Short mmCIF file of C-alpha atoms in Angstrom, two decimals:
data_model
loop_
_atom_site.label_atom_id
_atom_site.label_comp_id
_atom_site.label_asym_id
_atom_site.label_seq_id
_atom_site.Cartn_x
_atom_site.Cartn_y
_atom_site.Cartn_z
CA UNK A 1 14.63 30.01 4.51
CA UNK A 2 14.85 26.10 5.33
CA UNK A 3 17.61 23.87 5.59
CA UNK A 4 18.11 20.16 6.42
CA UNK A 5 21.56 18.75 7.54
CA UNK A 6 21.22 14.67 7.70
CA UNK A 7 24.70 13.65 10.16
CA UNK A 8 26.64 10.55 8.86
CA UNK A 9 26.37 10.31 4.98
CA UNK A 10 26.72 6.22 5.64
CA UNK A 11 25.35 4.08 8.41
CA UNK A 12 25.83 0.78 8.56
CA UNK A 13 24.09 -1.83 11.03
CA UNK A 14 23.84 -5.48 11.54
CA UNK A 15 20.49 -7.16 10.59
CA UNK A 16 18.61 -6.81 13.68
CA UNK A 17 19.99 -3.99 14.77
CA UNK A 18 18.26 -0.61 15.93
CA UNK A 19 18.25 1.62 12.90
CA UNK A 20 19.26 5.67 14.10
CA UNK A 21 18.88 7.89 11.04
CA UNK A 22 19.88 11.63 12.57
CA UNK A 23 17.96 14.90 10.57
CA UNK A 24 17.79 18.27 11.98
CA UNK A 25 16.43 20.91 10.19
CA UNK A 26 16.50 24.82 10.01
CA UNK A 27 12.55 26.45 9.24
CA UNK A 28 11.94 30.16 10.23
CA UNK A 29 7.74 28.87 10.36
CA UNK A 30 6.53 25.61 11.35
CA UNK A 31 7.60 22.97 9.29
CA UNK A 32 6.12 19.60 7.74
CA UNK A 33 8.79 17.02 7.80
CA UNK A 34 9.01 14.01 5.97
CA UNK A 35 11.33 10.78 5.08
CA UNK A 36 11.81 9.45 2.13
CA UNK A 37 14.11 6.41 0.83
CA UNK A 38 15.13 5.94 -2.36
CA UNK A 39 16.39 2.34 -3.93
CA UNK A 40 18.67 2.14 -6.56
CA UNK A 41 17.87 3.54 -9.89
CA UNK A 42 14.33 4.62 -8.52
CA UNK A 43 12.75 7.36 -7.26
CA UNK A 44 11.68 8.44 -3.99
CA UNK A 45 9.15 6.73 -1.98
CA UNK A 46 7.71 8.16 1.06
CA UNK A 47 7.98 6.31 4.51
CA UNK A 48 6.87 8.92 7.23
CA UNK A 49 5.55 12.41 7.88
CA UNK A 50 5.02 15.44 10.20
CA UNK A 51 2.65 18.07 9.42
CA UNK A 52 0.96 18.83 13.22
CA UNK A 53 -0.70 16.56 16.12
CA UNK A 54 1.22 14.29 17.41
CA UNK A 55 4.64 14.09 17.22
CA UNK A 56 5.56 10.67 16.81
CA UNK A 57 5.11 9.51 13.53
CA UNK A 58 4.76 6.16 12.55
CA UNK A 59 5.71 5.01 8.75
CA UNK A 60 5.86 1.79 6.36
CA UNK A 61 7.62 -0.90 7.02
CA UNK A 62 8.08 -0.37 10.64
CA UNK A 63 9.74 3.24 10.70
CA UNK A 64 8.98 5.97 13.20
CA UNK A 65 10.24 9.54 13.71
CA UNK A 66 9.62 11.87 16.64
CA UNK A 67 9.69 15.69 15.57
CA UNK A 68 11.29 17.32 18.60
CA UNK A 69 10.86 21.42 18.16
CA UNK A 70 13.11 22.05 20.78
CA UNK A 71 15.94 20.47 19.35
CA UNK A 72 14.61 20.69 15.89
CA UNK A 73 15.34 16.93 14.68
CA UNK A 74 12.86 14.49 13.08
CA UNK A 75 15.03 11.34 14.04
CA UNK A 76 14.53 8.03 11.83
CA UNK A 77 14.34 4.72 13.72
CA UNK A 78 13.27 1.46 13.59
CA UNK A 79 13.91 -0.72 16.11
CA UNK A 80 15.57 -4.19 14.45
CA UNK A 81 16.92 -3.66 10.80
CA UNK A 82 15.90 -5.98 7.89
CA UNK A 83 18.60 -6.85 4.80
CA UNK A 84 15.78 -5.17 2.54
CA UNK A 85 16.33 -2.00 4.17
CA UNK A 86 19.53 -1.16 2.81
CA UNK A 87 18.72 2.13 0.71
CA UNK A 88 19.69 5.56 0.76
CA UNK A 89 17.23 7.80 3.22
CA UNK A 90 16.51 11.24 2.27
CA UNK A 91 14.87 14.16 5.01
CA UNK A 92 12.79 16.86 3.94
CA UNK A 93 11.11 19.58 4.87
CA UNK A 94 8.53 22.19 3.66
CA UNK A 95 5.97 24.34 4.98
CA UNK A 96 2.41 25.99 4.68
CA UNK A 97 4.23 28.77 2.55
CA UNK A 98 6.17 26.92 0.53
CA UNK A 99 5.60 23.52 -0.55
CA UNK A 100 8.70 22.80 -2.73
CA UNK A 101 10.73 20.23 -0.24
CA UNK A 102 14.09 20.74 0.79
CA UNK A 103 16.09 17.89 0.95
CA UNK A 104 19.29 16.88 3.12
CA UNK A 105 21.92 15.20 1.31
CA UNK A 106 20.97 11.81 2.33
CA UNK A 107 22.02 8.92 4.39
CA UNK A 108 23.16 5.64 2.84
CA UNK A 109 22.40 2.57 5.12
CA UNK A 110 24.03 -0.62 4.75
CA UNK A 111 22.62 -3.82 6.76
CA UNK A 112 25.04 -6.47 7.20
CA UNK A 113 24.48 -10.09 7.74
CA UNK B 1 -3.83 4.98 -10.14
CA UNK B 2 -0.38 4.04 -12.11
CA UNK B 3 1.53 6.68 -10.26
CA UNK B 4 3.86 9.51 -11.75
CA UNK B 5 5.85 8.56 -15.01
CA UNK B 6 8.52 10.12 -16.71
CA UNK B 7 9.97 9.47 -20.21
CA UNK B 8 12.47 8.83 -21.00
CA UNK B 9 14.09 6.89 -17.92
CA UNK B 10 17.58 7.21 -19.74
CA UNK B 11 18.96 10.29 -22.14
CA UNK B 12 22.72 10.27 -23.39
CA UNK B 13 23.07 13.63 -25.28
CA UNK B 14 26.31 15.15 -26.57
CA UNK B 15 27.15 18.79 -25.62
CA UNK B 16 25.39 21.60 -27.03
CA UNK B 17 22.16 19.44 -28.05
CA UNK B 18 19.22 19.97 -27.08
CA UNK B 19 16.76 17.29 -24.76
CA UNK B 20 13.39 17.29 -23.94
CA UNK B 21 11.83 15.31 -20.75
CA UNK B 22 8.25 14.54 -19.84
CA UNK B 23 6.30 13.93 -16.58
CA UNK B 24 2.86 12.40 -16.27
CA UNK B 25 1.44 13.42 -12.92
CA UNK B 26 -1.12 11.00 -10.97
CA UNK B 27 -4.14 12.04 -13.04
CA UNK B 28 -5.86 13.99 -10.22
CA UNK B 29 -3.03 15.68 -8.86
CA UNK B 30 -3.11 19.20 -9.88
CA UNK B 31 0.76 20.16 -8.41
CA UNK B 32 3.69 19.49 -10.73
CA UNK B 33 7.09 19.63 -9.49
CA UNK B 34 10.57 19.27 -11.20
CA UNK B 35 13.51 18.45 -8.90
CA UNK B 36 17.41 17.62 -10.09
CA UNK B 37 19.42 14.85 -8.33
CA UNK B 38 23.12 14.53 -8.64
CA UNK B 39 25.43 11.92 -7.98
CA UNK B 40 25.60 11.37 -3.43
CA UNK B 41 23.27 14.65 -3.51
CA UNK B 42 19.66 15.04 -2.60
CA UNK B 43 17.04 16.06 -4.90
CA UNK B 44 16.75 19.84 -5.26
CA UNK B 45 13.86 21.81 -6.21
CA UNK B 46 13.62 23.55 -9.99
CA UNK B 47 10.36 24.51 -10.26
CA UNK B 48 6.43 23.63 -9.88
CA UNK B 49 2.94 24.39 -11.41
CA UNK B 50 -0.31 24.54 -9.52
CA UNK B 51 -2.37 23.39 -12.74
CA UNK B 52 -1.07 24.90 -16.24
CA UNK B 53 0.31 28.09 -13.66
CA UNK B 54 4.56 28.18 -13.31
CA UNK B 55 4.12 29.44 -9.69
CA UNK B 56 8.03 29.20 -8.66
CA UNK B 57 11.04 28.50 -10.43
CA UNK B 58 14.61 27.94 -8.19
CA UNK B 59 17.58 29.87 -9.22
CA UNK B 60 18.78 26.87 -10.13
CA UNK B 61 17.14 27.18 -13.38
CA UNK B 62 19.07 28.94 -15.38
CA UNK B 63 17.90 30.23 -19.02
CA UNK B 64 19.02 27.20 -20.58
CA UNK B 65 16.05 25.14 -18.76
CA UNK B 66 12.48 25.77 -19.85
CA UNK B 67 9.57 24.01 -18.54
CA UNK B 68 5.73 23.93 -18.69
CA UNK B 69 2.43 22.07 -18.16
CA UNK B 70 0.39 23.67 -21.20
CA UNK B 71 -2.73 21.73 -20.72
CA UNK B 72 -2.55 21.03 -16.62
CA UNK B 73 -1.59 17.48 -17.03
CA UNK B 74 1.63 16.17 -18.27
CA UNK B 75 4.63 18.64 -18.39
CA UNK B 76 7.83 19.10 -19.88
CA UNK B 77 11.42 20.28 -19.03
CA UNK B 78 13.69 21.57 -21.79
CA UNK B 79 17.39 21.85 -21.20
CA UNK B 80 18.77 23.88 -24.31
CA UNK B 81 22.54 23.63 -25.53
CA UNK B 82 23.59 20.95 -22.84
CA UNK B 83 26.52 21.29 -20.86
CA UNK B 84 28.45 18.35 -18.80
CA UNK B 85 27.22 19.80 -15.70
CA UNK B 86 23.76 19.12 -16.81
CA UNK B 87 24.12 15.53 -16.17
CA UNK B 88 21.92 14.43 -13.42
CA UNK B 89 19.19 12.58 -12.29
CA UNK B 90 15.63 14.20 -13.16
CA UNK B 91 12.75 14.12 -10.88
CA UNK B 92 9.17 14.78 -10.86
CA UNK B 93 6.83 14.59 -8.14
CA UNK B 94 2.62 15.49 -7.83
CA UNK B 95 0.69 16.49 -5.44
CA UNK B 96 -2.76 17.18 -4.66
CA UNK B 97 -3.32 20.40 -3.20
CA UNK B 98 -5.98 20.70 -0.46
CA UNK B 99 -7.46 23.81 1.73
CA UNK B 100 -5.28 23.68 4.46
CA UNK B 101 -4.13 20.05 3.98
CA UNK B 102 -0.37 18.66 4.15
CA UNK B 103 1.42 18.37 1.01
CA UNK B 104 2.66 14.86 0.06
CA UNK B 105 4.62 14.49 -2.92
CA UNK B 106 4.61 11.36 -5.05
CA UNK B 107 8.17 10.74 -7.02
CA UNK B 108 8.33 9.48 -10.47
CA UNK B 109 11.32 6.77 -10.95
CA UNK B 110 13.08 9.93 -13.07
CA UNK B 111 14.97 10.70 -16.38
CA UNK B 112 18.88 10.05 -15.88
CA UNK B 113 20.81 12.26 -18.62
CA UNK B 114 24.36 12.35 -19.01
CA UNK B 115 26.01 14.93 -21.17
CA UNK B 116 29.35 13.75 -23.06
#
């Protein structure tokens, strides 16, 4: 069984700001981990992911995640926020076994001015 | 490459009807998946095909929901005798599966139906 738990369902941050997204995840095998952020009224568009090698992961527009086994979190940051990345971020994880993802419930971040 | 589509984007059904949704992979993808999105949730998994093969189907579907791929390119999700807890967002994702390579999943924008 897998499970992702996302902490804080909102996050807001001032434009320039370090962005902190939190994900931990439950996998009884290794896991591939991915983000994904959705913008209103679309679907989901992939930003970063883990499968194996190295365990920071660099992404699109400036995103990074470290996958940290030990303390099984794939962390979302990037390090000075941006008005156009207000969205809702989404976890996820699968595995060699079974490639349906599970999803966390999702983090909403807001970007002030 | 016009990535995955889905038709139609919006469905407003009345209980008890019947609705029909369709997915358009990316042409060489030969994974399907179906996914269902409500309101401040994330997506969870229905079901998926590895060509025209249903290969795993979530408990979530119940016998109301009926979906298939007949042809191993566009597919189709039937939800039969709608109920108001049917309304949700709709998502379908493709991937292309490869020996012993990752799975990436590319997301259709998704069929929002609301059941009155």
């Amino acid at each position: 069984a897998q499970s992702v738990t996302q902490l804080g369902s909102h996050v807001s941050v001032s434009e320039g700001a370090l962005v902190l997204l939190r994900c931990n995840y439950s996998s009884s095998v290794p896991p591939y981990l991915f983000w994904y952020v959705q913008y209103p009224n679309q679907g989901l568009q992939l930003l970063l992911k883990y499968t194996t090698g190295a365990t920071l992961v660099k992404g699109i527009n400036g995103f990074e995640a470290e996958f940290k086994k030990s303390e099984t979190s794939f962390h979302l940051t990037k390090p000075s926020a941006h008005m156009s990345d207000a969205a809702e971020y989404f976890c996820a994880v699968s595995n060699t076994g079974r490639r349906a993802l599970t999803f966390g419930s999702g983090t909403r971040l807001q970007v002030q001015p | 490459d016009t990535g995955v589509s889905q038709d139609p984007r919006h469905k407003i059904t009345k209980r008890g009807q019947n609705v029909t949704f369709r997915c358009d992979p990316i042409s060489e993808h030969n994974r399907l998946y179906w996914y269902r999105q409500t309101l401040g949730q994330g997506p969870e998994f229905l079901t998926y095909f590895q060509n025209e093969a249903q290969l795993e189907k979530s408990r979530l579907l119940s016998d109301r929901f009926s979906a298939e791929r007949p042809k191993g390119s566009f597919s189709t999700l039937e939800i039969q005798r709608t109920e108001q807890g049917d309304s949700a967002m709709y998502l379908c994702a493709s991937s292309l599966r490869l020996a012993g390579g990752d799975n990436e999943q590319f997301f259709g924008p998704g069929t929002r139906l609301t059941v009155l």
